[in-house]
Amino acid sequence: MALVERAMFLSIVMMMVAMQISYAAVHKVGDSAGWTTLGNIDYKKWSATKNFQIGDTIIFEYSAQFHNVMRVTHAMYKSCNGSSPIATFTTGNDTIKITNHGHHFFFCGVPGHCQAGQKVDINVLRVSQVDASSPAPSSSALVSPATVSASNVPAPSPSNAAATLKFITLKMIMGFLAMQFLALNF
Ligand SMILES: *[C@@H]1O[C@H](CO)[C@@H](O)[C@H](O)[C@H]1NC(C)=O
Ligand SMILES: *[C@@H]1O[C@H](CO)[C@@H](O)[C@H](O)[C@H]1NC(C)=O
Ligand SMILES: [Cu+2]
């Protein structure tokens, strides 16, 4: 019987790990419109609706004939000065993985395009509402059921529905895991 419970517990842990991995989101800049000067896409608005996390991927999709992507400093971003970018991408399907917190400034380096609004600020919040990595089911959390309690996880801002959903999912998983611990202890 204990063996069955152990196997069940292990499979739940594996499921949690799988769900942690699925939290890494892919954000296509401009959604279906992509990276363009057509249609006056409001990239500021686009980025404001997203909850960027470390581990997420940003995709710039565009016609490489007409556009490019430059990663720049804040000063360059503000002045649309692309004379010395941090990095330049030109494939037309550029995939950039987020590896750190803070602002990530990008614009199109084709003359006039940044001024026309083809610029985006990807802001990865330091204290994320739902940082899936903070209450991670690490080995230390497996020691005591008390640490599994999700009550000390900060509540998400109601402005982000997706974040709230992730938060609830995480809480449910953690509650489920706590129940498994209790089942094992009896
Ligand atoms: C752009 O920035 C460079 C330094 O990176 C500076 O030398 C140049 O004058 C700037 N150009 C404009 C138009 O401000
Ligand atoms: C761009 O790359 C992603 C994977 O990084 C792929 O799923 C997608 O189909 C590509 N899009 C185009 C238009 O090539
Ligand atoms: Cu452009």
Short mmCIF file of C-alpha atoms and ligand atoms in Angstrom, two decimals:
data_model
loop_
_atom_site.label_atom_id
_atom_site.label_comp_id
_atom_site.label_asym_id
_atom_site.label_seq_id
_atom_site.Cartn_x
_atom_site.Cartn_y
_atom_site.Cartn_z
CA MET A 1 0.00 0.00 0.00
CA ALA A 2 2.78 2.39 0.94
CA LEU A 3 4.44 1.64 -2.36
CA VAL A 4 1.32 2.65 -4.26
CA GLU A 5 1.15 5.90 -2.32
CA ARG A 6 4.78 6.57 -2.98
CA ALA A 7 4.28 6.00 -6.70
CA MET A 8 1.24 8.25 -6.65
CA PHE A 9 3.14 10.96 -4.82
CA LEU A 10 6.03 10.72 -7.27
CA SER A 11 3.72 11.04 -10.25
CA ILE A 12 2.16 14.16 -8.71
CA VAL A 13 5.58 15.71 -8.20
CA MET A 14 6.42 14.94 -11.82
CA MET A 15 3.15 16.51 -12.94
CA MET A 16 4.03 19.64 -10.97
CA VAL A 17 7.44 19.80 -12.56
CA ALA A 18 5.82 19.50 -15.98
CA MET A 19 3.43 22.33 -15.13
CA GLN A 20 6.29 24.51 -13.92
CA ILE A 21 7.92 24.05 -17.30
CA SER A 22 4.71 24.96 -19.09
CA TYR A 23 4.72 28.32 -17.29
CA ALA A 24 7.48 29.50 -19.65
CA ALA A 25 5.36 31.44 -22.11
CA VAL A 26 6.03 32.48 -25.69
CA HIS A 27 5.07 36.07 -26.51
CA LYS A 28 4.80 37.04 -30.15
CA VAL A 29 5.36 40.79 -30.33
CA GLY A 30 2.26 42.47 -31.76
CA ASP A 31 0.40 39.15 -31.65
CA SER A 32 -0.99 38.27 -35.09
CA ALA A 33 0.13 41.58 -36.62
CA GLY A 34 3.75 40.85 -35.75
CA TRP A 35 6.58 43.39 -35.95
CA THR A 36 5.54 46.09 -38.40
CA THR A 37 4.88 49.76 -39.09
CA LEU A 38 1.57 48.96 -40.77
CA GLY A 39 -1.69 49.47 -38.90
CA ASN A 40 -0.22 51.69 -36.18
CA ILE A 41 0.25 48.83 -33.74
CA ASP A 42 0.51 50.12 -30.19
CA TYR A 43 3.40 48.04 -28.86
CA LYS A 44 3.30 49.86 -25.55
CA LYS A 45 -0.27 48.70 -25.09
CA TRP A 46 0.66 45.20 -26.29
CA SER A 47 3.44 44.86 -23.76
CA ALA A 48 1.31 46.30 -20.94
CA THR A 49 -1.13 43.39 -21.24
CA LYS A 50 1.58 40.76 -20.83
CA ASN A 51 3.07 39.27 -17.70
CA PHE A 52 6.68 38.66 -18.73
CA GLN A 53 8.67 36.16 -16.72
CA ILE A 54 12.22 34.94 -16.74
CA GLY A 55 12.37 31.89 -18.98
CA ASP A 56 9.72 33.25 -21.36
CA THR A 57 10.45 33.67 -25.04
CA ILE A 58 9.84 36.80 -27.13
CA ILE A 59 9.35 36.32 -30.85
CA PHE A 60 9.69 39.11 -33.40
CA GLU A 61 8.12 38.03 -36.68
CA TYR A 62 8.49 40.32 -39.70
CA SER A 63 9.64 40.58 -43.28
CA ALA A 64 13.43 40.72 -43.07
CA GLN A 65 13.37 42.73 -46.29
CA PHE A 66 11.75 45.70 -44.56
CA HIS A 67 12.54 45.49 -40.85
CA ASN A 68 14.98 44.32 -38.22
CA VAL A 69 15.22 44.20 -34.43
CA MET A 70 17.74 46.09 -32.34
CA ARG A 71 18.16 45.68 -28.64
CA VAL A 72 19.16 49.06 -27.22
CA THR A 73 19.67 51.02 -24.00
CA HIS A 74 16.95 53.16 -22.48
CA ALA A 75 18.58 56.35 -23.78
CA MET A 76 18.77 54.97 -27.32
CA TYR A 77 15.19 53.76 -27.02
CA LYS A 78 13.92 57.18 -26.00
CA SER A 79 15.79 58.97 -28.79
CA CYS A 80 15.36 56.21 -31.41
CA ASN A 81 19.10 56.26 -31.91
CA GLY A 82 20.27 53.00 -33.45
CA SER A 83 23.89 53.96 -34.06
CA SER A 84 25.26 51.50 -31.49
CA PRO A 85 22.77 48.78 -30.59
CA ILE A 86 23.50 46.17 -27.92
CA ALA A 87 22.41 43.49 -30.39
CA THR A 88 20.86 43.33 -33.84
CA PHE A 89 18.58 40.59 -35.15
CA THR A 90 17.71 40.22 -38.82
CA THR A 91 16.22 36.78 -39.48
CA GLY A 92 12.57 37.85 -39.68
CA ASN A 93 11.74 35.32 -36.98
CA ASP A 94 13.90 36.29 -34.05
CA THR A 95 13.51 34.34 -30.86
CA ILE A 96 14.82 36.01 -27.71
CA LYS A 97 14.75 34.25 -24.38
CA ILE A 98 14.26 36.39 -21.29
CA THR A 99 17.03 35.67 -18.80
CA ASN A 100 16.85 38.64 -16.44
CA HIS A 101 14.53 41.08 -14.74
CA GLY A 102 13.99 44.67 -15.74
CA HIS A 103 13.44 46.54 -18.98
CA HIS A 104 14.42 45.12 -22.34
CA PHE A 105 14.27 47.83 -25.00
CA PHE A 106 13.88 46.99 -28.67
CA PHE A 107 13.15 48.92 -31.84
CA CYS A 108 13.38 48.53 -35.57
CA GLY A 109 16.64 50.00 -36.83
CA VAL A 110 15.31 50.94 -40.27
CA PRO A 111 15.35 54.77 -40.46
CA GLY A 112 12.04 56.28 -39.39
CA HIS A 113 10.47 53.09 -38.10
CA CYS A 114 11.23 53.63 -34.43
CA GLN A 115 9.89 57.17 -34.70
CA ALA A 116 6.77 55.71 -36.30
CA GLY A 117 6.23 53.58 -33.20
CA GLN A 118 7.97 50.32 -34.06
CA LYS A 119 9.49 50.07 -30.60
CA VAL A 120 8.74 47.94 -27.59
CA ASP A 121 9.73 47.85 -23.94
CA ILE A 122 9.60 44.35 -22.48
CA ASN A 123 9.47 44.88 -18.73
CA VAL A 124 10.13 41.79 -16.65
CA LEU A 125 8.92 42.62 -13.16
CA ARG A 126 11.28 41.88 -10.30
CA VAL A 127 8.52 40.98 -7.87
CA SER A 128 6.13 39.16 -10.10
CA GLN A 129 2.59 38.62 -8.94
CA VAL A 130 2.74 34.94 -9.70
CA ASP A 131 6.34 34.07 -10.01
CA ALA A 132 6.06 30.34 -10.48
CA SER A 133 9.70 30.02 -9.48
CA SER A 134 9.31 31.45 -5.96
CA PRO A 135 7.06 28.81 -4.38
CA ALA A 136 8.68 26.08 -6.47
CA PRO A 137 8.24 22.54 -5.20
CA SER A 138 11.92 22.23 -4.39
CA SER A 139 13.37 19.41 -2.34
CA SER A 140 13.28 21.60 0.77
CA ALA A 141 9.53 22.07 0.34
CA LEU A 142 9.16 18.29 0.31
CA VAL A 143 10.56 18.03 3.84
CA SER A 144 7.65 19.44 5.77
CA PRO A 145 3.99 19.85 4.81
CA ALA A 146 3.99 23.25 6.52
CA THR A 147 6.19 24.76 3.83
CA VAL A 148 3.78 23.56 1.17
CA SER A 149 1.11 25.94 2.39
CA ALA A 150 0.38 28.50 -0.28
CA SER A 151 -0.95 31.05 2.20
CA ASN A 152 2.25 33.08 2.25
CA VAL A 153 2.31 33.51 -1.51
CA PRO A 154 1.56 37.16 -2.34
CA ALA A 155 -1.83 37.67 -3.95
CA PRO A 156 -1.80 38.56 -7.62
CA SER A 157 -2.85 41.93 -8.89
CA PRO A 158 -6.42 41.70 -10.17
CA SER A 159 -5.38 43.58 -13.31
CA ASN A 160 -3.88 40.47 -14.82
CA ALA A 161 -6.37 37.67 -15.40
CA ALA A 162 -3.77 35.28 -16.76
CA ALA A 163 -1.62 35.82 -13.70
CA THR A 164 -4.58 35.18 -11.44
CA LEU A 165 -5.33 31.94 -13.25
CA LYS A 166 -1.73 30.79 -12.88
CA PHE A 167 -1.84 31.75 -9.21
CA ILE A 168 -5.01 29.75 -8.59
CA THR A 169 -3.60 26.75 -10.46
CA LEU A 170 -0.44 26.90 -8.40
CA LYS A 171 -2.41 27.16 -5.17
CA MET A 172 -4.53 24.16 -6.14
CA ILE A 173 -1.46 22.09 -6.95
CA MET A 174 0.14 23.04 -3.66
CA GLY A 175 -2.99 22.19 -1.74
CA PHE A 176 -3.14 18.85 -3.49
CA LEU A 177 0.47 18.16 -2.62
CA ALA A 178 -0.15 19.04 1.03
CA MET A 179 -3.01 16.54 1.06
CA GLN A 180 -0.69 13.90 -0.34
CA PHE A 181 1.75 14.54 2.48
CA LEU A 182 -1.00 14.05 5.03
CA ALA A 183 -2.07 10.82 3.33
CA LEU A 184 1.51 9.57 3.47
CA ASN A 185 1.94 10.42 7.13
CA PHE A 186 -1.11 8.49 8.29
C1 LIG B 1 23.39 58.57 -31.38
O1 LIG B 1 24.20 58.08 -30.32
C2 LIG B 1 25.58 58.22 -30.60
C3 LIG B 1 26.32 57.58 -29.43
O2 LIG B 1 25.91 56.26 -29.24
C4 LIG B 1 25.94 59.68 -30.75
O3 LIG B 1 27.31 59.81 -31.07
C5 LIG B 1 25.11 60.29 -31.87
O4 LIG B 1 25.35 61.68 -31.92
C6 LIG B 1 23.62 60.05 -31.61
N1 LIG B 1 22.85 60.52 -32.74
C7 LIG B 1 21.84 61.35 -32.61
C8 LIG B 1 21.11 61.73 -33.86
O5 LIG B 1 21.49 61.79 -31.52
C1 LIG B 2 9.25 31.20 -36.15
O1 LIG B 2 9.93 30.36 -35.23
C2 LIG B 2 9.08 29.61 -34.40
C3 LIG B 2 9.94 28.80 -33.48
O2 LIG B 2 10.94 29.57 -32.92
C4 LIG B 2 8.16 28.74 -35.24
O3 LIG B 2 7.28 28.07 -34.40
C5 LIG B 2 7.39 29.58 -36.22
O4 LIG B 2 6.62 28.75 -37.07
C6 LIG B 2 8.33 30.41 -37.06
N1 LIG B 2 7.57 31.30 -37.92
C7 LIG B 2 7.88 31.49 -39.20
C8 LIG B 2 7.00 32.41 -39.95
O5 LIG B 2 8.86 30.97 -39.73
CU CU B 3 10.90 48.43 -39.36
#
